[in-house]
Each structure stands twice: as structure tokens, then as C-alpha cells.
Amino acid sequence: MRLSKRANKLVGQEMFIILDKAKDLESNGKKIIHLELGQARLAPPPNLLNETCKSLKNKEVGYSSAFGVYSLRKKIQEKLQNQEKLKVDINNILISTANLLITQTFHLVTDEKDSIVAFTPTFPSYFSAANFLNLNLIQVPLSFKNSFALTKKAVDIAINKNPKVIIINSANNPTGAVYSEEVISYLLDRCLKKNIWLISDETYSDISYGQSFFSLKHAISKNVIVFSSFSKIYSIPGFRLGYALANPRIIEKLSLSNSSLISCLPIFTQKGVEKILLNDSSYVENAKEMISNVLKKVVKILNNSKSLSNMYVLPQAGFYIFIDISQSGMKSFEFCDYFLKNYFIACTPGICFGSRFDNFIRISICGEQKDLIQGIKLLVNHFDKNL
Amino acid sequence: MRLSKRANKLVGQEMFIILDKAKDLESNGKKIIHLELGQARLAPPPNLLNETCKSLKNKEVGYSSAFGVYSLRKKIQEKLQNQEKLKVDINNILISTANLLITQTFHLVTDEKDSIVAFTPTFPSYFSAANFLNLNLIQVPLSFKNSFALTKKAVDIAINKNPKVIIINSANNPTGAVYSEEVISYLLDRCLKKNIWLISDETYSDISYGQSFFSLKHAISKNVIVFSSFSKIYSIPGFRLGYALANPRIIEKLSLSNSSLISCLPIFTQKGVEKILLNDSSYVENAKEMISNVLKKVVKILNNSKSLSNMYVLPQAGFYIFIDISQSGMKSFEFCDYFLKNYFIACTPGICFGSRFDNFIRISICGEQKDLIQGIKLLVNHFDKNL
């Protein structure tokens, strides 16, 4: 029996190949240092977990609205109003899984074989969502030399490809780059003039400790869709919860998309997040401080390396460091394989984030700190020894 | 800004239109009797909820595998082996949201504009998933005269449409019909010979109290994909959990589909279901008995009606009764609107389940029993009075 053409195009998230290999080794008794996962070890806010359980015990196990739980949407509105002085309405807000929102938003603004531009390196799910929907994803690479910043030149290249939609990911996974207000505004202006949709994935925006983050949330009345996730900021990736901000016509369509794909999301997870939303500042500040401290330690080790000190860009946000491994003479999957087999350390191959980045690996700094430091030291020693 | 053609095709689940109107009335202080929801009022198994909370308190809030939690898949395997004497392997099993599996399985075996056959009346999500994927869904109507049974003649009509895939829903929502072994075997045989994929949605199979249910689970090594849900049987629709059974090549592709769309599902919900899976018989028997008792009461009222006693088919499974409302002289949406406005009772329009069924409504019998009985009595009185 033959599968469809689109099924044959499905790639999923190739970065999980290394994770699977690591798990195979673990099931054979090997201790693995995980530098490949963007999964915070920080405990989630206790209130959030308690409220989720309370909702479960209250038997809130029925269907919710395809727009998401109303009271959570209301709290998001209040938070944006209070903390970001942003005037949005309830009908600008929809709850969904942030990862699913990639496919959902692409689906709303493209038909098969349409083109979409992503600036690389970037989050691999954009590639898999584009494949799922049979889109032509055009990669516009940013350069290490410019610290992976979005530039006006890159924007012009993107616009000239004449795509239906451009997606940006600032703060960026995997580079940690935060794009400047000037260039994002330029991009917005060019997209408006050229009738191009602009999708802004702001999942890591709350975890910025360098340059201040410039959001596109203010522009949602136009051709802009913004989405974000509660996974990273509250250390609850397993909740699979995020939200979209857009004009009401888009939000209405997204509710139909939810209804078509998943009906709705659980009530109890939404109630859990709702509980913490307006009182999250101490948790978030603490989380940022912890990650920032870990980052400092990691950076110190990297900067003391004679081979790697110039091979990475200091991240301004997020959990990741993107490291140039050209000196190994290996391609990124080959290197990650080698490193896993010889050092029992799992990293993510750079090519997962864009075809031009096969000489990079991504290191996640949000795991167990002792393991992380040991892993980075082994990485540095490997390169310094072999230089 | 223009949306895509496929966005314009999005319909979501139109049956929620009545629910939304009912909620509007409720927010204005009206008491509404809900006969439109397939959401059991039965409390979920306490162990299931406790285990979900335990998993949350253990901070199992990270990513799970795109195949689903291994130990849950293992338990499903054991259950199928023990209770249905079915030999399946772990790699025949994948966890996903059952509603999402409709889109996911369609996606694997069709390309845009391919044809798919559904026997109507049937679950509206097949229509919305087909729209999401830009498929041509061909409805092959079953007849009230035959108690909405699947017939060999209907199978022949379906096969002659030369579709890529046929989907069946037995036990059926909304009719409660359970298709016979003879006709399902005939369908399977014809699909095999004609190279047509067969998708079997067995969500209501566990809640059959009439004719014994014939599953296609034994045929998954062939061109068959089976999926089911934990929503109905454990009264946990809000968990959004179900599973697919198929050959390993399909399961592998579904894991890529999960990874592309949602990454994975929560661990804690899966751990909750895992807890009850092998010890669910008393809960399930009790649930079936309760629904069966309610059904008897409802049927007694309907049978005493001079206008409606011959206007429905006794369901053999599930939560629903599909009632012919031709005598009202109204189309189904018009009738549901009228009934909501005048009696404050919400029902689901028949046209949501197939274009030929605009003279039917669906009544759900799984709600609050007192309300349900009152609602059915008002429905009967309305028709008897106006006859």
C-alpha cells in the first residue's frame, strides 16, 4: 500500500535522532550527559502544579472552548495590559499548543507549494510544519560574523523572494540572538508594503538577559500573527500550552483550526497556568537569574579554550549556545554521533537548524548543572587537545 | 490581507454553533438543558485522576516520546492481548489525540484533492479534517429503513467511487449502529483488492450494549489503520488522549506527524490512563449499565409518543439517538434554533453528520439524567401536541 507524497515528505524533528540514540545507550546502562534538550530542570511554580491538580480533583475533565478557557485568555489580556501596556481584546487571543500554532498559522495564510521564508539558523519545527503542509520553505541564512543578528540586507533578500509569509524567531533558538527594534520595524514595514504575512514566534522572549526584547505584539491589527509558549518560562514543556495573538478574523479561523484538528485543549492545564500568570514575576526573575548564572559559568569555560573561545556568539536570551565545530573536520551529525559514542554526551547537530549550518552544534544549558559543566569541559578539552 | 484557499474552506465543527448560542443564553441567566454534548457526566475513575496528580507532583512535566509514553503503549499491548486475544507489538501502537488522528491518518494516505469516502451519517470531524487537508469527501448515505446499518450495497457504491481511503465509524456517532462482521469483512476484502486504505474509528466500541462489536484491529498488518479514544470510556474528554493501531511503517510516520504538529503529548495524562487500563472492567461495566439504564428510560418515553415512536433507531452503542424531525417541517439547524429559543433545550442538527440528514437531530443521553428526561419529554410533547 502506497503512502501519500506528503507522507513521504514528513521529516518530524530530526534532532530527536540523537536523543533516541542517547536513550538506547542509557537503556544499556550508560550514563549520558544531555546537552541536546531544551527542557528546563527548574521545578515549575508550585502554585501552577497545585492548581492543575485542584482542577483535576474538581473533575474539570470535559471539553473546553476551541478558543481556550475564557478566564485564561482574560488573564493574558490583563497581563499584556499591565506589564506591557498593550491594549488587546479577548478576541485577539487564542490558546493552543505553540508547536501546533506553527502549522496552524502557516495553514491559514498559505496554499500548497506557496513559499515561506525563515531566517536561519532557526527552530526546526518550521521545516517540519512546512513539509507537513507541502510548502516551499526558503532559508535566508544569517551570519556568524554579525552575531546571527537579523539585518536589513537579510530582510531585503527575504522580501525579494516574494513569499506569502515570513516567520521570525526572536529571541532565537538556537543562537540566542535578539533582533533589534530597528530591523524588525523595517521588516514589518516591508511586509506591509508587499502584502506579506509576518509570523513572529516569541517563545523565548521572556527569557532575555541581554539586549531588551522587541515584540511584534503591538502590530497584530495588521498582517502580523504572534505566538508564544508557556513551556519555557514556567518549565512546563509537557503541558503543551501556548497562545496566539492576532486580529479577530485570524483568531476566529484559528479556533476553527483547533476545532478541526484537536477540538480543544484540557481545562486543567489551562487553569494551572492561569493561576500563576499575574503573579509570576519572582519565579521568572529567579529562573532568568539561574540561567544567566549558568551561562556565565559556561561562557567562562568556553572563553578559556584556545580553540572554541571565538567559535560561538554570546546568547542574549534563551537556553542555547550555537558553537562552530569546523575544527573537528566533521559534519554536524557525524560529530554528534562521534561525541555521543566517545564521550557519552548528546548535542544537537547544527544542520537541524538550517542547511548552511552543518559545521555547528547546539548546546543546551538548561539541564543538570554539574553534568552541563562537565560536558562543556569535555567538549573544550576535546577541541583544545586536537587543535 | 488575504487568507489562503484552505483557510477559507475551514469549517471546524459546525455543531458547536448551537452550543455557542446555548452558552450565550446561559450567560444571560437562562437555564439550558444540554442534549447536544457527547460529554459524560459520570465521574472518571478516581485512580486515574489520582495518578495524573501524582505524576504532576512528581514533576513529570517534560517532553515525552512522539510515539507516546512507552509504558502506556505496553499496557495497551497487554490489554489487547489479555482481553481481545490480539497479538500486536509495541511498534503497532502510538498515542495521540483521537481527533487529531483523523487529520493525521488522512494526511498519510492522501494528497490534496484526493477522494475519501465516509458512510453518513457520521462524525463531523471527518468533514473538517478533509477540509483542512483540501480533500474531496464523498458521502455515501446509509438508510434509516435499514437502521443505518452498513450494507454490502453501500460498500459497493463506496468502492466504485475509487477513493484513496474509506473511513468507517462503528459503533457509530450519531446513530449508535454497530456494523456487522459480515459487511465489515466484505468491506475489508474489497478495499484490499482495490488498493484502498481503510480507516476504522472505534471510539465508541467499548460502549456497546446491543450487537457485539466487530473490530478491525486484527487487520492492521494490511491496509488498515484503527484508532480509538480514552475520552468516552473513562469520561475524560478533556484529557485529549487516544491511540492508533497500524503497521509499524504507519506508526513510524504517525510519530513524525506528531513530532511535526505537536511534538508530543503530556506525560501526566498518559500516566493517569496507564494506571486504570488493566483494571478498568468494573468501571466500564458500571458505565455501560448506567448508560443502558438511561437509554431504556429515554426509549420508553419515545415509544409512548404517537409522533416519534417510529422516528428513531434503537442505538446498539454509544451515547446518542438520531431522531427524524421531518414532522416539524423545519430543517435541522432551524429546528435546533427554534427548540433552543422556545424550550431552552440544545440539540445537534442532523446536517452536521451528513448533507442528507437535514431532517434529523442528534440527542445525547450522557448528560444530567433529570435534565435529559425532562428534555426528551418536552421534545415528545412538542411533536405530539403539533401532530
mmCIF file of C-alpha atoms in Angstrom, chain A residues 35-236:
data_model
loop_
_atom_site.group_PDB
_atom_site.id
_atom_site.type_symbol
_atom_site.label_atom_id
_atom_site.label_comp_id
_atom_site.label_asym_id
_atom_site.label_seq_id
_atom_site.Cartn_x
_atom_site.Cartn_y
_atom_site.Cartn_z
ATOM 1 C CA LEU A 35 23.176 18.818 26.199
ATOM 2 C CA GLU A 36 20.584 18.395 23.457
ATOM 3 C CA LEU A 37 17.336 19.071 25.309
ATOM 4 C CA GLY A 38 15.583 22.403 25.673
ATOM 5 C CA GLN A 39 13.829 21.144 28.751
ATOM 6 C CA ALA A 40 14.420 23.115 31.899
ATOM 7 C CA ARG A 41 15.338 21.214 35.050
ATOM 8 C CA LEU A 42 13.900 24.001 37.144
ATOM 9 C CA ALA A 43 10.822 22.928 39.097
ATOM 10 C CA PRO A 44 7.635 24.581 37.784
ATOM 11 C CA PRO A 45 5.881 27.132 40.030
ATOM 12 C CA PRO A 46 4.293 25.049 42.847
ATOM 13 C CA ASN A 47 1.038 27.037 42.580
ATOM 14 C CA LEU A 48 0.737 26.110 38.946
ATOM 15 C CA LEU A 49 1.017 22.386 39.663
ATOM 16 C CA ASN A 50 -1.301 22.596 42.679
ATOM 17 C CA GLU A 51 -3.966 24.415 40.729
ATOM 18 C CA THR A 52 -3.751 21.892 37.898
ATOM 19 C CA CYS A 53 -4.339 19.098 40.415
ATOM 20 C CA LYS A 54 -7.150 21.015 42.060
ATOM 21 C CA SER A 55 -8.873 21.381 38.711
ATOM 22 C CA LEU A 56 -8.439 17.646 38.087
ATOM 23 C CA LYS A 57 -9.866 16.812 41.522
ATOM 24 C CA ASN A 58 -12.779 19.116 40.699
ATOM 25 C CA LYS A 59 -13.318 16.867 37.696
ATOM 26 C CA GLU A 60 -12.767 19.614 35.152
ATOM 27 C CA VAL A 61 -12.114 16.914 32.571
ATOM 28 C CA GLY A 62 -14.652 17.927 29.927
ATOM 29 C CA TYR A 63 -14.293 19.822 26.677
ATOM 30 C CA SER A 64 -13.182 23.429 26.720
ATOM 31 C CA SER A 65 -13.791 26.107 24.115
ATOM 32 C CA ALA A 66 -11.822 25.859 20.863
ATOM 33 C CA PHE A 67 -10.583 29.370 21.683
ATOM 34 C CA GLY A 68 -9.192 28.195 25.019
ATOM 35 C CA VAL A 69 -10.514 28.700 28.549
ATOM 36 C CA TYR A 70 -12.050 32.178 28.731
ATOM 37 C CA SER A 71 -10.584 33.088 32.119
ATOM 38 C CA LEU A 72 -7.054 32.237 30.935
ATOM 39 C CA ARG A 73 -7.492 34.424 27.854
ATOM 40 C CA LYS A 74 -8.750 37.200 30.141
ATOM 41 C CA LYS A 75 -5.673 36.859 32.362
ATOM 42 C CA ILE A 76 -3.378 37.022 29.329
ATOM 43 C CA GLN A 77 -5.160 40.204 28.294
ATOM 44 C CA GLU A 78 -4.667 41.681 31.774
ATOM 45 C CA LYS A 79 -1.025 40.685 31.841
ATOM 46 C CA LEU A 80 -0.341 42.307 28.473
ATOM 47 C CA GLN A 81 -2.184 45.410 29.614
ATOM 48 C CA ASN A 82 -0.440 45.648 32.984
ATOM 49 C CA GLN A 83 3.050 44.516 32.114
ATOM 50 C CA GLU A 84 3.432 45.597 28.507
ATOM 51 C CA LYS A 85 0.897 48.451 28.327
ATOM 52 C CA LEU A 86 -0.583 46.645 25.359
ATOM 53 C CA LYS A 87 -4.225 47.147 24.516
ATOM 54 C CA VAL A 88 -5.577 43.867 23.210
ATOM 55 C CA ASP A 89 -9.043 42.425 23.347
ATOM 56 C CA ILE A 90 -10.082 38.915 24.415
ATOM 57 C CA ASN A 91 -10.894 38.177 20.785
ATOM 58 C CA ASN A 92 -7.255 38.841 19.876
ATOM 59 C CA ILE A 93 -6.224 35.835 21.984
ATOM 60 C CA LEU A 94 -6.427 32.091 21.410
ATOM 61 C CA ILE A 95 -4.947 29.198 23.378
ATOM 62 C CA SER A 96 -3.274 26.359 21.526
ATOM 63 C CA THR A 97 -0.110 24.305 21.635
ATOM 64 C CA ALA A 98 2.661 26.656 20.450
ATOM 65 C CA ASN A 99 4.201 23.955 18.273
ATOM 66 C CA LEU A 100 0.835 23.301 16.626
ATOM 67 C CA LEU A 101 0.409 27.042 16.060
ATOM 68 C CA ILE A 102 3.290 26.884 13.594
ATOM 69 C CA THR A 103 1.319 24.529 11.328
ATOM 70 C CA GLN A 104 -1.965 26.291 12.086
ATOM 71 C CA THR A 105 -0.742 29.773 11.207
ATOM 72 C CA PHE A 106 1.121 28.561 8.087
ATOM 73 C CA HIS A 107 -2.082 26.761 7.038
ATOM 74 C CA LEU A 108 -4.189 29.927 7.318
ATOM 75 C CA VAL A 109 -2.016 32.038 5.060
ATOM 76 C CA THR A 110 -0.589 29.607 2.506
ATOM 77 C CA ASP A 111 -1.777 27.106 -0.040
ATOM 78 C CA GLU A 112 0.238 24.102 -1.215
ATOM 79 C CA LYS A 113 3.568 24.934 -2.863
ATOM 80 C CA ASP A 114 3.475 28.540 -1.670
ATOM 81 C CA SER A 115 6.758 29.956 -0.453
ATOM 82 C CA ILE A 116 7.653 30.877 3.071
ATOM 83 C CA VAL A 117 10.875 32.464 4.286
ATOM 84 C CA ALA A 118 12.675 31.655 7.526
ATOM 85 C CA PHE A 119 15.924 33.279 8.620
ATOM 86 C CA THR A 120 18.343 30.515 9.595
ATOM 87 C CA PRO A 121 19.570 29.102 11.854
ATOM 88 C CA THR A 122 16.116 28.671 13.323
ATOM 89 C CA PHE A 123 13.711 26.338 15.124
ATOM 90 C CA PRO A 124 13.459 23.023 13.173
ATOM 91 C CA SER A 125 9.676 22.769 13.598
ATOM 92 C CA TYR A 126 9.274 25.440 10.904
ATOM 93 C CA PHE A 127 10.788 22.993 8.441
ATOM 94 C CA SER A 128 8.622 20.083 9.561
ATOM 95 C CA ALA A 129 5.435 22.176 9.574
ATOM 96 C CA ALA A 130 6.264 23.412 6.062
ATOM 97 C CA ASN A 131 6.780 19.807 4.952
ATOM 98 C CA PHE A 132 3.515 18.715 6.550
ATOM 99 C CA LEU A 133 1.701 21.388 4.523
ATOM 100 C CA ASN A 134 3.757 20.860 1.349
ATOM 101 C CA LEU A 135 5.209 24.368 1.338
ATOM 102 C CA ASN A 136 8.391 25.642 -0.184
ATOM 103 C CA LEU A 137 10.473 26.887 2.740
ATOM 104 C CA ILE A 138 13.202 29.280 1.623
ATOM 105 C CA GLN A 139 16.103 29.669 4.026
ATOM 106 C CA VAL A 140 17.750 33.077 4.303
ATOM 107 C CA PRO A 141 20.882 32.472 6.349
ATOM 108 C CA LEU A 142 22.157 34.978 8.893
ATOM 109 C CA SER A 143 25.848 35.160 9.551
ATOM 110 C CA PHE A 144 28.043 34.241 12.481
ATOM 111 C CA LYS A 145 30.138 37.318 11.698
ATOM 112 C CA ASN A 146 27.116 39.507 12.536
ATOM 113 C CA SER A 147 26.369 37.518 15.694
ATOM 114 C CA PHE A 148 23.390 35.985 13.844
ATOM 115 C CA ALA A 149 21.574 39.322 14.030
ATOM 116 C CA LEU A 150 18.754 39.984 11.604
ATOM 117 C CA THR A 151 19.977 42.630 9.149
ATOM 118 C CA LYS A 152 18.212 44.892 6.690
ATOM 119 C CA LYS A 153 20.129 43.147 3.941
ATOM 120 C CA ALA A 154 18.712 39.769 5.044
ATOM 121 C CA VAL A 155 15.239 41.316 5.159
ATOM 122 C CA ASP A 156 15.651 42.623 1.588
ATOM 123 C CA ILE A 157 16.746 39.188 0.402
ATOM 124 C CA ALA A 158 13.693 37.647 2.084
ATOM 125 C CA ILE A 159 11.280 40.197 0.598
ATOM 126 C CA ASN A 160 12.750 39.707 -2.867
ATOM 127 C CA LYS A 161 11.880 36.017 -2.711
ATOM 128 C CA ASN A 162 8.269 37.209 -2.858
ATOM 129 C CA PRO A 163 6.971 34.752 -0.241
ATOM 130 C CA LYS A 164 3.430 34.526 1.121
ATOM 131 C CA VAL A 165 4.792 34.668 4.637
ATOM 132 C CA ILE A 166 7.966 35.351 6.586
ATOM 133 C CA ILE A 167 8.490 33.780 10.008
ATOM 134 C CA ILE A 168 10.923 35.168 12.537
ATOM 135 C CA ASN A 169 12.102 33.669 15.788
ATOM 136 C CA SER A 170 13.458 36.314 18.131
ATOM 137 C CA ALA A 171 14.760 35.584 20.748
ATOM 138 C CA ASN A 172 16.259 32.906 18.557
ATOM 139 C CA ASN A 173 16.612 29.183 19.061
ATOM 140 C CA PRO A 174 19.439 28.109 18.573
ATOM 141 C CA THR A 175 21.592 31.270 18.546
ATOM 142 C CA GLY A 176 20.099 33.288 21.398
ATOM 143 C CA ALA A 177 20.102 36.376 19.158
ATOM 144 C CA VAL A 178 17.512 39.064 19.922
ATOM 145 C CA TYR A 179 16.652 41.023 16.784
ATOM 146 C CA SER A 180 16.787 44.817 17.019
ATOM 147 C CA GLU A 181 13.764 47.097 17.040
ATOM 148 C CA GLU A 182 15.137 48.942 14.044
ATOM 149 C CA VAL A 183 15.405 45.881 11.815
ATOM 150 C CA ILE A 184 12.145 44.307 12.983
ATOM 151 C CA SER A 185 10.340 47.577 12.267
ATOM 152 C CA TYR A 186 11.962 47.673 8.835
ATOM 153 C CA LEU A 187 10.813 44.086 8.223
ATOM 154 C CA LEU A 188 7.263 44.922 9.349
ATOM 155 C CA ASP A 189 7.125 47.925 7.078
ATOM 156 C CA ARG A 190 8.408 45.992 4.066
ATOM 157 C CA CYS A 191 5.959 43.123 4.703
ATOM 158 C CA LEU A 192 3.044 45.546 4.919
ATOM 159 C CA LYS A 193 4.007 47.230 1.668
ATOM 160 C CA LYS A 194 4.458 43.933 -0.128
ATOM 161 C CA ASN A 195 1.367 42.224 1.285
ATOM 162 C CA ILE A 196 3.406 39.544 3.028
ATOM 163 C CA TRP A 197 2.233 37.893 6.237
ATOM 164 C CA LEU A 198 4.633 38.124 9.158
ATOM 165 C CA ILE A 199 4.610 35.438 11.837
ATOM 166 C CA SER A 200 6.569 36.104 14.995
ATOM 167 C CA ASP A 201 7.429 33.183 17.269
ATOM 168 C CA GLU A 202 8.253 34.825 20.601
ATOM 169 C CA THR A 203 8.618 31.672 22.689
ATOM 170 C CA TYR A 204 11.919 32.719 24.261
ATOM 171 C CA SER A 205 11.109 36.407 24.617
ATOM 172 C CA ASP A 206 10.594 36.222 28.383
ATOM 173 C CA ILE A 207 13.998 34.701 28.954
ATOM 174 C CA SER A 208 16.153 37.511 27.648
ATOM 175 C CA TYR A 209 19.014 38.772 29.795
ATOM 176 C CA GLY A 210 20.944 40.768 27.240
ATOM 177 C CA GLN A 211 19.521 43.236 24.771
ATOM 178 C CA SER A 212 15.936 44.188 25.566
ATOM 179 C CA PHE A 213 13.417 42.283 23.506
ATOM 180 C CA PHE A 214 11.329 43.971 20.817
ATOM 181 C CA SER A 215 7.970 42.288 20.330
ATOM 182 C CA LEU A 216 5.613 42.419 17.349
ATOM 183 C CA LYS A 217 2.584 42.178 19.644
ATOM 184 C CA HIS A 218 1.750 45.834 19.006
ATOM 185 C CA ALA A 219 1.293 45.104 15.292
ATOM 186 C CA ILE A 220 -1.344 42.373 15.398
ATOM 187 C CA SER A 221 -4.063 44.546 13.932
ATOM 188 C CA LYS A 222 -2.126 44.350 10.690
ATOM 189 C CA ASN A 223 -0.642 41.401 8.836
ATOM 190 C CA VAL A 224 1.080 40.009 11.879
ATOM 191 C CA ILE A 225 0.486 36.864 13.912
ATOM 192 C CA VAL A 226 2.415 36.442 17.146
ATOM 193 C CA PHE A 227 2.596 33.291 19.188
ATOM 194 C CA SER A 228 4.353 32.213 22.311
ATOM 195 C CA SER A 229 4.551 29.312 24.741
ATOM 196 C CA PHE A 230 4.255 28.743 28.464
ATOM 197 C CA SER A 231 6.663 25.782 28.191
ATOM 198 C CA LYS A 232 9.947 27.568 28.652
ATOM 199 C CA ILE A 233 9.055 30.371 31.005
ATOM 200 C CA TYR A 234 7.295 28.114 33.553
ATOM 201 C CA SER A 235 9.380 24.968 32.903
ATOM 202 C CA ILE A 236 6.315 23.026 31.780
#
